Coordinates of C-alpha atoms and ligand atoms in Angstrom, one line a residue:
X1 CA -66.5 110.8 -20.5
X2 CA -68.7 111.6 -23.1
X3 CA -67.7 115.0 -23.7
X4 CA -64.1 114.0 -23.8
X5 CA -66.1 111.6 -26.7
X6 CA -67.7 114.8 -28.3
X7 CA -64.7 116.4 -28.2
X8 CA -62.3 114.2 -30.3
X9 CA -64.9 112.8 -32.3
X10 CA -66.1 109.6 -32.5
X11 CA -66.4 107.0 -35.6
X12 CA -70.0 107.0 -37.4
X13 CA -71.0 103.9 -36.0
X14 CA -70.1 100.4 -34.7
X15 CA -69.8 99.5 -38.8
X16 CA -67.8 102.4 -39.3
X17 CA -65.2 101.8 -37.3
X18 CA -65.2 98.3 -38.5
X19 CA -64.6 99.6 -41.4
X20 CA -62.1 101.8 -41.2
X21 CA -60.0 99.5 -38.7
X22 CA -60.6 97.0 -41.6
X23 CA -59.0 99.7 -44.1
X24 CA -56.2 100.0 -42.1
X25 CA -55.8 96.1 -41.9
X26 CA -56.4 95.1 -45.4
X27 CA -53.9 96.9 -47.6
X28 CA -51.0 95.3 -49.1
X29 CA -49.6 93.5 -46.6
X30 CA -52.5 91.0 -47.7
X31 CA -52.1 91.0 -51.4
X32 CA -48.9 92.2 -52.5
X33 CA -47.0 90.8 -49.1
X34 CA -49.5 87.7 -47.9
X35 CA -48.5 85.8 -51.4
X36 CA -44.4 86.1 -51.8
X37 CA -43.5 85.6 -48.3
X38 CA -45.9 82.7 -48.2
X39 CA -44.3 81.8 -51.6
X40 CA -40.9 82.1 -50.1
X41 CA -41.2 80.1 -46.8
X42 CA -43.2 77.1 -48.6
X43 CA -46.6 78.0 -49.2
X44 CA -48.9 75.6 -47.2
X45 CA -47.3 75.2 -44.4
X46 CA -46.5 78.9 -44.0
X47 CA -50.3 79.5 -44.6
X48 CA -51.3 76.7 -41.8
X49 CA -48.8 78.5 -39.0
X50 CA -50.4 82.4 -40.0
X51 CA -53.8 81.0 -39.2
X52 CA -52.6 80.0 -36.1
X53 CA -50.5 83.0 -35.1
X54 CA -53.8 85.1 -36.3
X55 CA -55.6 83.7 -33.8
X56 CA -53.7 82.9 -30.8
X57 CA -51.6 86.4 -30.9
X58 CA -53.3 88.6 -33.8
X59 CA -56.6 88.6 -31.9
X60 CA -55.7 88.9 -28.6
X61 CA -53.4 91.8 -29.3
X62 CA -56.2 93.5 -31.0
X63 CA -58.5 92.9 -28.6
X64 CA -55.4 94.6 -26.1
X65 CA -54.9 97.6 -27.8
X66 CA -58.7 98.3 -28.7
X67 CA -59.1 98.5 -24.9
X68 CA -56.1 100.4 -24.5
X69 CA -57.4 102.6 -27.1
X70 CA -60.5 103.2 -25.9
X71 CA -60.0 103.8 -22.1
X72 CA -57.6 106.5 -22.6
X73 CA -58.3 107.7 -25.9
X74 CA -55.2 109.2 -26.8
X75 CA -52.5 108.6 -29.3
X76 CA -50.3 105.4 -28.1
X77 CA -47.7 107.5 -26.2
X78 CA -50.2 109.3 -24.2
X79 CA -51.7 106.2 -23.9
X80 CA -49.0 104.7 -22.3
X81 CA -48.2 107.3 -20.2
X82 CA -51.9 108.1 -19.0
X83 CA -51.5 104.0 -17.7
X84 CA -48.9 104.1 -16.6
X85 CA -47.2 107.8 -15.5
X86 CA -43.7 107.9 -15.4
X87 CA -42.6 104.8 -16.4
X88 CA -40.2 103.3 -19.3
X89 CA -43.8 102.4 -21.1
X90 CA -44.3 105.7 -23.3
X91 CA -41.0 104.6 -25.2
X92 CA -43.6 101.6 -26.3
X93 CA -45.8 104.4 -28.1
X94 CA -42.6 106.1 -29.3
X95 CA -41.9 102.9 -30.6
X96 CA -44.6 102.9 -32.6
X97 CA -44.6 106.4 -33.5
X98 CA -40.8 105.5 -35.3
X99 CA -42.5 102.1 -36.8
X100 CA -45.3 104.4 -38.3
X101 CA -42.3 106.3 -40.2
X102 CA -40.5 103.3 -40.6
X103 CA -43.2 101.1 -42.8
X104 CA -44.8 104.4 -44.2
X105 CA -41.9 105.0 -46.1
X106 CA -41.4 101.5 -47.8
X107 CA -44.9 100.7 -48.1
X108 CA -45.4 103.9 -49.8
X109 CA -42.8 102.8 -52.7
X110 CA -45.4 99.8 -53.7
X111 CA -48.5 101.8 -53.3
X112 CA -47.0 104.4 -55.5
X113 CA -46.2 100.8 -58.3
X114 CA -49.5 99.9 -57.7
X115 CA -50.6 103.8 -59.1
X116 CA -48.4 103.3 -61.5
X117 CA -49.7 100.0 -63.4
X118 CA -53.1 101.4 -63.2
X119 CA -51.6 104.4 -65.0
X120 CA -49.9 101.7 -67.2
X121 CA -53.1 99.6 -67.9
X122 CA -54.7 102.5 -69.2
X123 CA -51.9 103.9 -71.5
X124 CA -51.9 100.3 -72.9
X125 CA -48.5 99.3 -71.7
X126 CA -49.6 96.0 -70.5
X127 CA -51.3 94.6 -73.2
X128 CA -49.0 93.0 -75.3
X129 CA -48.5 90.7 -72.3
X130 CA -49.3 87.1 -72.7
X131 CA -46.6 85.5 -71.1
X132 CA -44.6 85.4 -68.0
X133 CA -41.7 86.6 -68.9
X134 CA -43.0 89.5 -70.6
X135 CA -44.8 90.7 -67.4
X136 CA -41.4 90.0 -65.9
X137 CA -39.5 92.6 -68.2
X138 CA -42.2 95.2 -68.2
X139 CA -42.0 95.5 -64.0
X140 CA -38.0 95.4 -64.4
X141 CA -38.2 98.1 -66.8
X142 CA -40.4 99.9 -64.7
X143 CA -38.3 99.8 -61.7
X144 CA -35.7 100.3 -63.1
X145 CA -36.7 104.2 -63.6
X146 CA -35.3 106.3 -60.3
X147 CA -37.1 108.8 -61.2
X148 CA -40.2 107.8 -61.7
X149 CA -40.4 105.5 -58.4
X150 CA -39.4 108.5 -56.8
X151 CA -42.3 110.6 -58.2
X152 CA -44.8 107.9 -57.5
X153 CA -44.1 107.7 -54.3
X154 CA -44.2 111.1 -53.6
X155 CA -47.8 111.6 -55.4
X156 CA -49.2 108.4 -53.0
X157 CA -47.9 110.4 -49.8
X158 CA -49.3 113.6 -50.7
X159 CA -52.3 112.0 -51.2
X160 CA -52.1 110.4 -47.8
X161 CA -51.0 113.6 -46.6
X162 CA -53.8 115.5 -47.7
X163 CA -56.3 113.3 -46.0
X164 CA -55.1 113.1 -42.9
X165 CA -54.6 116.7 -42.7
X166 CA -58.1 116.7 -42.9
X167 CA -58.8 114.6 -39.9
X168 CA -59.3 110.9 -39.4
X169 CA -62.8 109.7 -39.8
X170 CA -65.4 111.0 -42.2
X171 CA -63.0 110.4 -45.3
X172 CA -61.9 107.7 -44.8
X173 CA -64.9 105.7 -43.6
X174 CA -66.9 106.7 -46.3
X175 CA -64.4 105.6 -49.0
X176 CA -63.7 102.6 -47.0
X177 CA -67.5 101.4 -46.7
X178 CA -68.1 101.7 -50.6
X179 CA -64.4 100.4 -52.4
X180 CA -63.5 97.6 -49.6
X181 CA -66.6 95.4 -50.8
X182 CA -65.7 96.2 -54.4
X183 CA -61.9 94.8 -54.4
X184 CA -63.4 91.6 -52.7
X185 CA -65.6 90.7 -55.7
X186 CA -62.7 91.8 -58.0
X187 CA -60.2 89.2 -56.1
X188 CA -63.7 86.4 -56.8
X189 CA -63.5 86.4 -60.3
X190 CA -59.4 86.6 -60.4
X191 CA -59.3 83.7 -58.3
X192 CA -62.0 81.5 -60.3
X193 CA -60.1 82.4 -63.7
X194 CA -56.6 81.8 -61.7
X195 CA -58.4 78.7 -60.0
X196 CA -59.4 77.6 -64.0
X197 CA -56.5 77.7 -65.5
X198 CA -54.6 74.6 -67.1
X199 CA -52.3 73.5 -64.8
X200 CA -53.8 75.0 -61.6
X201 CA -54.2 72.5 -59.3
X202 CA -50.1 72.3 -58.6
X203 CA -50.6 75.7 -57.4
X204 CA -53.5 75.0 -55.4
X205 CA -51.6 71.9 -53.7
X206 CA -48.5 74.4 -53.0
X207 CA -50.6 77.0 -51.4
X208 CA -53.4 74.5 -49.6
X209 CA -52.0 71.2 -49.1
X210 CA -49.3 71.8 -45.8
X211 CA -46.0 70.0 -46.0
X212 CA -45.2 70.6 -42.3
X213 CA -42.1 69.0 -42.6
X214 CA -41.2 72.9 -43.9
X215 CA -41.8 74.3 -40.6
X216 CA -38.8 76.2 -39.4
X217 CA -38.3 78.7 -36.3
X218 CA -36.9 81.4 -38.9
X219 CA -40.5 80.7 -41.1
X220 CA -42.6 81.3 -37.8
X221 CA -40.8 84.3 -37.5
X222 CA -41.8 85.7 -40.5
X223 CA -45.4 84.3 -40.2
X224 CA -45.7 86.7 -36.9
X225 CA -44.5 89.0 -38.6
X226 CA -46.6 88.8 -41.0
X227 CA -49.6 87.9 -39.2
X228 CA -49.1 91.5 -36.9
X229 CA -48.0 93.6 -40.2
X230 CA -51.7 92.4 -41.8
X231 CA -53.3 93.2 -39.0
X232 CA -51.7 96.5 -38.6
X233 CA -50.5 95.4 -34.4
X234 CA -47.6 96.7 -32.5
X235 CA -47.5 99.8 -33.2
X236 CA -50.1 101.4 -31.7
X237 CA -52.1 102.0 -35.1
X238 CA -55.5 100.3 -33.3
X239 CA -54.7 102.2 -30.2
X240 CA -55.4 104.9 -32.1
X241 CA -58.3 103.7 -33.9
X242 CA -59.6 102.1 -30.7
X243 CA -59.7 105.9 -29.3
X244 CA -62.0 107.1 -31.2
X245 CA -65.0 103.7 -30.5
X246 CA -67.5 104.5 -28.6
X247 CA -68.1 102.9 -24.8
X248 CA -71.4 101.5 -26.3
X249 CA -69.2 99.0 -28.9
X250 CA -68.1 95.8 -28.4
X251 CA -64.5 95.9 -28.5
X252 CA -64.3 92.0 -29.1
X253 CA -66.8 91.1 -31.7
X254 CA -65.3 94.7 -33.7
X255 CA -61.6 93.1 -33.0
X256 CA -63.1 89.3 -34.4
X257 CA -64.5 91.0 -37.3
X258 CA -62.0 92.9 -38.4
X259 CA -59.5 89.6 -37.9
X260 CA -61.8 87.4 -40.3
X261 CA -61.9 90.4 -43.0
X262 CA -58.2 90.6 -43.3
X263 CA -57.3 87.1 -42.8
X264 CA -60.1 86.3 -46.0
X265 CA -58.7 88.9 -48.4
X266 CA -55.1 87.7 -47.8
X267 CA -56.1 84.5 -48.2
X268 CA -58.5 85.0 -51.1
X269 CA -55.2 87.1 -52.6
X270 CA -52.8 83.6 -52.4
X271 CA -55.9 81.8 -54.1
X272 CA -55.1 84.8 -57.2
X273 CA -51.7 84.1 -57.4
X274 CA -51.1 80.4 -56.5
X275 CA -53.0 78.4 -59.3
X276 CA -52.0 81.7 -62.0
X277 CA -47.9 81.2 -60.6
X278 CA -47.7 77.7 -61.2
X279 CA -49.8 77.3 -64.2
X280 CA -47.1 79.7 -66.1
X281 CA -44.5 78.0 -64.8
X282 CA -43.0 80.7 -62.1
X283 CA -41.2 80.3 -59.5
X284 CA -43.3 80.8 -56.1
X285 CA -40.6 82.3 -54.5
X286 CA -39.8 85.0 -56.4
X287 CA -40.0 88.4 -54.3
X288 CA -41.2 91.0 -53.6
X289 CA -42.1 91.9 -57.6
X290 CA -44.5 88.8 -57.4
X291 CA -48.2 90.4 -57.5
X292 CA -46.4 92.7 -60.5
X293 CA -45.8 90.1 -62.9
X294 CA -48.0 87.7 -61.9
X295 CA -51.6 89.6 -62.1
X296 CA -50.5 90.9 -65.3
X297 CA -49.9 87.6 -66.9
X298 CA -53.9 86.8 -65.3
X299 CA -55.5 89.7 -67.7
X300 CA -54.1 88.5 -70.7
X301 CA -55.8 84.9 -70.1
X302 CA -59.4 87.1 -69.5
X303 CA -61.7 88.4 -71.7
X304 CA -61.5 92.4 -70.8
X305 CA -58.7 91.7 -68.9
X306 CA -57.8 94.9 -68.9
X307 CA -60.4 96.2 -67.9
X308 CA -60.2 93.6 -64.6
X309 CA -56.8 94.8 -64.8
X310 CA -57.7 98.5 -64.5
X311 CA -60.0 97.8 -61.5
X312 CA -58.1 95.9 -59.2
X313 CA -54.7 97.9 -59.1
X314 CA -57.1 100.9 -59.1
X315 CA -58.6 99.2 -55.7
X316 CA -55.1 97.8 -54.6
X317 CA -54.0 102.0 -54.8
X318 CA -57.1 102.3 -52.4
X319 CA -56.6 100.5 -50.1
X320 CA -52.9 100.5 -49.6
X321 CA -53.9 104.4 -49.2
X322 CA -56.6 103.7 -45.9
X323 CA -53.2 101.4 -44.9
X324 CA -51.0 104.8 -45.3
X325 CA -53.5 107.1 -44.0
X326 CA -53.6 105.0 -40.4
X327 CA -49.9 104.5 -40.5
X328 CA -49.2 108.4 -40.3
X329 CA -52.2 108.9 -38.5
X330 CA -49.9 107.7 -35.6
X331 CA -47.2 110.2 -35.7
X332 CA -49.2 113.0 -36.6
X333 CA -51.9 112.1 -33.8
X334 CA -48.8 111.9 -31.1
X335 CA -47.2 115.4 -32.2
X336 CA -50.6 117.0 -32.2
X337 CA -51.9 115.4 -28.8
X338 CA -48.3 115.6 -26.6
X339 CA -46.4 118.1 -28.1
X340 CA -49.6 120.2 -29.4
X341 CA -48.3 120.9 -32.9
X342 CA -50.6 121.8 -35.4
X343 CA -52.2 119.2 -37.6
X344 CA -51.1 120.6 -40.7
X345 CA -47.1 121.2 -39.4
X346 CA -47.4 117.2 -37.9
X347 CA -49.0 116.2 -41.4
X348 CA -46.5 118.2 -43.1
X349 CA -43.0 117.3 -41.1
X350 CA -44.5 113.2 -40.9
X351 CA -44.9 112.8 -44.2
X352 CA -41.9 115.0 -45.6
X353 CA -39.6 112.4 -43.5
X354 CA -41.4 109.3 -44.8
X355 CA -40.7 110.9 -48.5
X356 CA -37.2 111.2 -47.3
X357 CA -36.7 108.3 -45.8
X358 CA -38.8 105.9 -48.6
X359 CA -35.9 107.5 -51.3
X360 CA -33.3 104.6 -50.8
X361 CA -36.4 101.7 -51.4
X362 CA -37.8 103.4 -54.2
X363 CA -34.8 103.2 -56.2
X364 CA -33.4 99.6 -54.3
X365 CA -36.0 97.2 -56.2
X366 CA -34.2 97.6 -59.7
X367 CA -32.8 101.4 -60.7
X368 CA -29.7 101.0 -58.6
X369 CA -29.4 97.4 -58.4
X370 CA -28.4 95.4 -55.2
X371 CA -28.5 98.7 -53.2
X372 CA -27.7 97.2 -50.3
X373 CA -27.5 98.8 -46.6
X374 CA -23.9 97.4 -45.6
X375 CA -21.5 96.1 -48.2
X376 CA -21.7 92.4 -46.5
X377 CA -25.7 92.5 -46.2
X378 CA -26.2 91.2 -50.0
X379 CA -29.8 92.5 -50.2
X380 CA -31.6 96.0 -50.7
X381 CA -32.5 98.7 -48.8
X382 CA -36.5 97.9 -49.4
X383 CA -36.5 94.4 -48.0
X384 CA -34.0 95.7 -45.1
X385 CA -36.5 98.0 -44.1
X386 CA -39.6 95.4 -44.7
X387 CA -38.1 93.1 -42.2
X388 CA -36.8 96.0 -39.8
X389 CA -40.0 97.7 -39.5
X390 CA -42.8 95.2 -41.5
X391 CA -41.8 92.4 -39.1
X392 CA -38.9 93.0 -36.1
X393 CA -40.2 95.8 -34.6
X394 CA -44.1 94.9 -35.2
X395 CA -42.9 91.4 -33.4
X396 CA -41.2 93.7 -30.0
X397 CA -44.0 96.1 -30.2
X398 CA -46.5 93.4 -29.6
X399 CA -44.9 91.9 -26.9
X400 CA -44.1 94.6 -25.0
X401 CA -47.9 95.9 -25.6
X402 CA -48.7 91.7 -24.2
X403 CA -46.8 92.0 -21.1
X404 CA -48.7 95.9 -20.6
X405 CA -52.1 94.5 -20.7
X406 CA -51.6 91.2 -19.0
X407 CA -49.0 92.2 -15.9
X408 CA -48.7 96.2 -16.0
X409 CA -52.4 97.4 -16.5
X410 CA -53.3 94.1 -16.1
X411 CA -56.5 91.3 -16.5
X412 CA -58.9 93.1 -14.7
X413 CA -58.7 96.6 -15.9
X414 CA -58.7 95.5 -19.8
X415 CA -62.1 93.7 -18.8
X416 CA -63.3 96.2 -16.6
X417 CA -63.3 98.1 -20.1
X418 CA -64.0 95.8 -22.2
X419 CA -67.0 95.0 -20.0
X420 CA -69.2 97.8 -20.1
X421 CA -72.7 98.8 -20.4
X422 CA -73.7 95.3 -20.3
X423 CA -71.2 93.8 -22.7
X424 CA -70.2 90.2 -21.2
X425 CA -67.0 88.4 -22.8
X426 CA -67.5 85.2 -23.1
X427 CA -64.3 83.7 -23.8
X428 CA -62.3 85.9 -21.3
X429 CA -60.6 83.1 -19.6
X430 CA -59.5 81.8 -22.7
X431 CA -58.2 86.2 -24.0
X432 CA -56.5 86.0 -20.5
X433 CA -54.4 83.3 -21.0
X434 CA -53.3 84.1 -24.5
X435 CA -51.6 87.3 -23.4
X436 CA -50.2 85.9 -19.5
X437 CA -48.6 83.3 -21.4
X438 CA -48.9 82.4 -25.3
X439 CA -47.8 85.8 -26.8
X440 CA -45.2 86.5 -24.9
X441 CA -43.5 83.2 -24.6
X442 CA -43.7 82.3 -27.9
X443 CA -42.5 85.7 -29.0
X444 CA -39.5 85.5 -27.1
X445 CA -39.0 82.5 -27.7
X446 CA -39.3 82.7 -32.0
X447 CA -36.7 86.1 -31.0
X448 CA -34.2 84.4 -29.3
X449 CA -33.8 81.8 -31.2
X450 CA -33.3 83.8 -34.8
X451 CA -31.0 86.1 -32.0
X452 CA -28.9 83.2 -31.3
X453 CA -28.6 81.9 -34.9
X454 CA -28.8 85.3 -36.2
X455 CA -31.0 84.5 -39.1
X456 CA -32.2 87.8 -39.2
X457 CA -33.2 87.9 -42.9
Ligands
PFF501 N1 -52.0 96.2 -42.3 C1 -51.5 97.0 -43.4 C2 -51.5 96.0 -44.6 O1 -51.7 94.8 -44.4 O2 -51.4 96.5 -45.7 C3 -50.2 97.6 -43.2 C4 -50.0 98.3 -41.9 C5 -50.9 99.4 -41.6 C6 -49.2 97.8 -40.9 C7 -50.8 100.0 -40.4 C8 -49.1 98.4 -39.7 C9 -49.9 99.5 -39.5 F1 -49.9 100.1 -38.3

């Protein structure tokens, strides 16, 4: 056991793994995604169900895939497969290794914007911007470029690329440790000038004040969705992770920690954009550009604005990059561990496809406009993949990893691992019965019905 620990390397320390699990977590799925779906499927309300979901599914999932992490400590089809041999399960990490691909290639298109208004901010591009609508045209004008969405993605996956080449921990924790803390005092003082500005509180009332009469089956849908794309579940991403904690951890306090970091910065990112929305007079539901135009329109209401400005899509690039770096981290570590391919090749062929693949986004949010998938499907190829990948596949993946740990593995093995070397867990009665019965059910439940209706969108 401990060789095999020696062997693969193991994360710094209980804090470093935290740390990087957190990485992989916070990205933005909490600050650029958190605010417009929430803006799109009523605000409040849609904030009230996350929390829920968070807790009742997010954590015990976590807390599932840690331990199946951990105990086998391979990559999640090995995983899977060192369970349970021969069985349907290793499509469940293959799954995941497609999902990995899959959001890699999307989520690289906005990490490579967020590059590029940094770049922007410094050139001086942005700071004629004093209303709305201005910070409306420049991001229209930006996307509207093929070629340089194209490039900009392709810079942000060679960076990935080149890290994890490298090998996972080291890099990434150190970088993690020092630049997480910094984007959370950045996101403070945007969201006490957001919070200050005239006309705030109407924000602050749509984003904190539920009206649960807006509760629909379709919006829980893409609050799960949500809830397991921020958290980075159901794809086998904190399998991964979890393989490389030591026995000496405690997988549940490391799981709770790393829930509460991502669940305040995606909350702290809706208390940015909220009170700054609906003070300029925007519309909350506006897409997928949201964060572009409306963090903009923030700097020119601060002293040194820019300068804010500069800093947080400088941090936003960061840690949307310890978000890509753990989503190819699970391809790469499957062709390398099952199919012993070298790291470089994996790195190489992973990230290559994800390029590929991330082409028809890139250019679907404004150069070629309503780029759509199939001629009746009237929206693009970006959010088509978003809610493919970002929440449909996330949802499966975590009930099928549910069902694995409650029936297949089963109660007792995930807390014979979970309880080790003296680690009790207190509230295992209450973990058990979350994944028996809440996550699945209501999973199949929220599936079925947007199967039946087919509100897939
Ligand atoms: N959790 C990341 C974010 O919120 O930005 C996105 C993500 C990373 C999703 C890794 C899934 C994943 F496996």
């Amino acid at each position: 056991m401990l060789t095999a620990e020696k062997e693969r390397g193991n994360w710094g320390s209980k804090i470093g793994f935290i740390v990087a699990a957190a990485g992989s977590a916070i990205g933005l799925g909490n600050i650029w995604r958190f605010p417009y779906v929430a803006g799109e499927n009523g605000g409040a309300a849609f904030v009230f169900i996350y929390i829920i979901f968070v807790i009742l599914i997010g954590l015990p999932v976590m807390i599932s895939e840690l331990s199946i992490g951990r105990h086998t400590q391979k990559n999640p089809v090995g995983a899977f497969g060192k369970i349970a041999p021969k069985s349907f399960w290793k499509i469940v990490g293959g799954l995941g290794v497609l999902t990995g691909i899959g959001i890699l290639s999307f989520y690289g298109v906005i990490a490579g914007f967020t590059v590029g208004y940094f770049i922007k901010i410094l050139l001086g591009d942005l700071s004629h911007i004093t209303t709305g609508d201005q910070a409306n045209e420049v991001f229209n004008q930006f996307t509207a470029n093929p070629y340089l969405s194209i490039g900009l993605l392709f810079i942000f996956l060679f960076f990935t690329s080149a890290i994890v080449m490298g090998g996972v921990s080291a890099g990434i924790e150190r970088w993690s440790k020092i630049l997480m803390p910094v984007l959370f005092v950045l996101l403070i003082v945007l969201a006490v000038r957001s919070v200050t500005l005239n006309g705030a509180m109407k924000g602050l009332e749509f984003y904190l004040k539920p009206d649960l009469s807006k509760i629909s089956i379709p919006m829980l849908a893409r609050a799960l969705g949500q809830a397991l794309f921020s958290l980075s579940l159901g794809m086998g991403t904190i399998i991964t992770y979890g393989s490389y904690l030591s026995r000496r951890e405690n997988l549940v306090t490391s799981a709770g920690a790393v829930v509460f970091f991502d669940t305040l910065i995606a909350i702290l990112a809706g208390l940015v954009m909220f009170p700054a929305l609906f003070a300029m007079g925007m519309d909350p539901a506006g897409g997928a550009g949201l964060v572009f135009v409306v963090l903009p329109s923030i700097f020119a209401k601060m002293p040194g604005g820019m300068f804010f400005g500069a800093g947080i899509f400088l941090l936003l690039s960061v840690a949307a990059l310890t978000s890509t770096i753990s989503l190819l981290e699970v391809p790469v570590a499957y062709f390398v561990d099952e199919r012993k391919w070298d790291r470089k090749k994996a790195t190489l062929l992973m990230g290559i496809s994800a390029f590929i693949l991330g082409i028809p986004s890139a250019i679907s949010l404004g150069a070629v406009k309503s780029f759509s998938v199939l001629p009746f499907l009237d929206f693009g190829f970006l959010d088509f993949m978003n809610a493919l990948f970002g929440n449909y596949s996330l949802t499966i993946g975590s009930f099928l990893i549910a069902v694995f740990a409650g029936y297949k593995w089963g109660i007792k093995n995930v807390l014979n691992e979970i309880e080790q070397d003296g680690v009790t867990f207190l509230y295992k009665n209450i973990w058990s019965f979350l994944i028996r019965y809440i996550c699945p059910v209501a999973i199949v439940l929220i599936l079925g019905y947007i199967i039946i209706t087919r509100n897939y969108f």
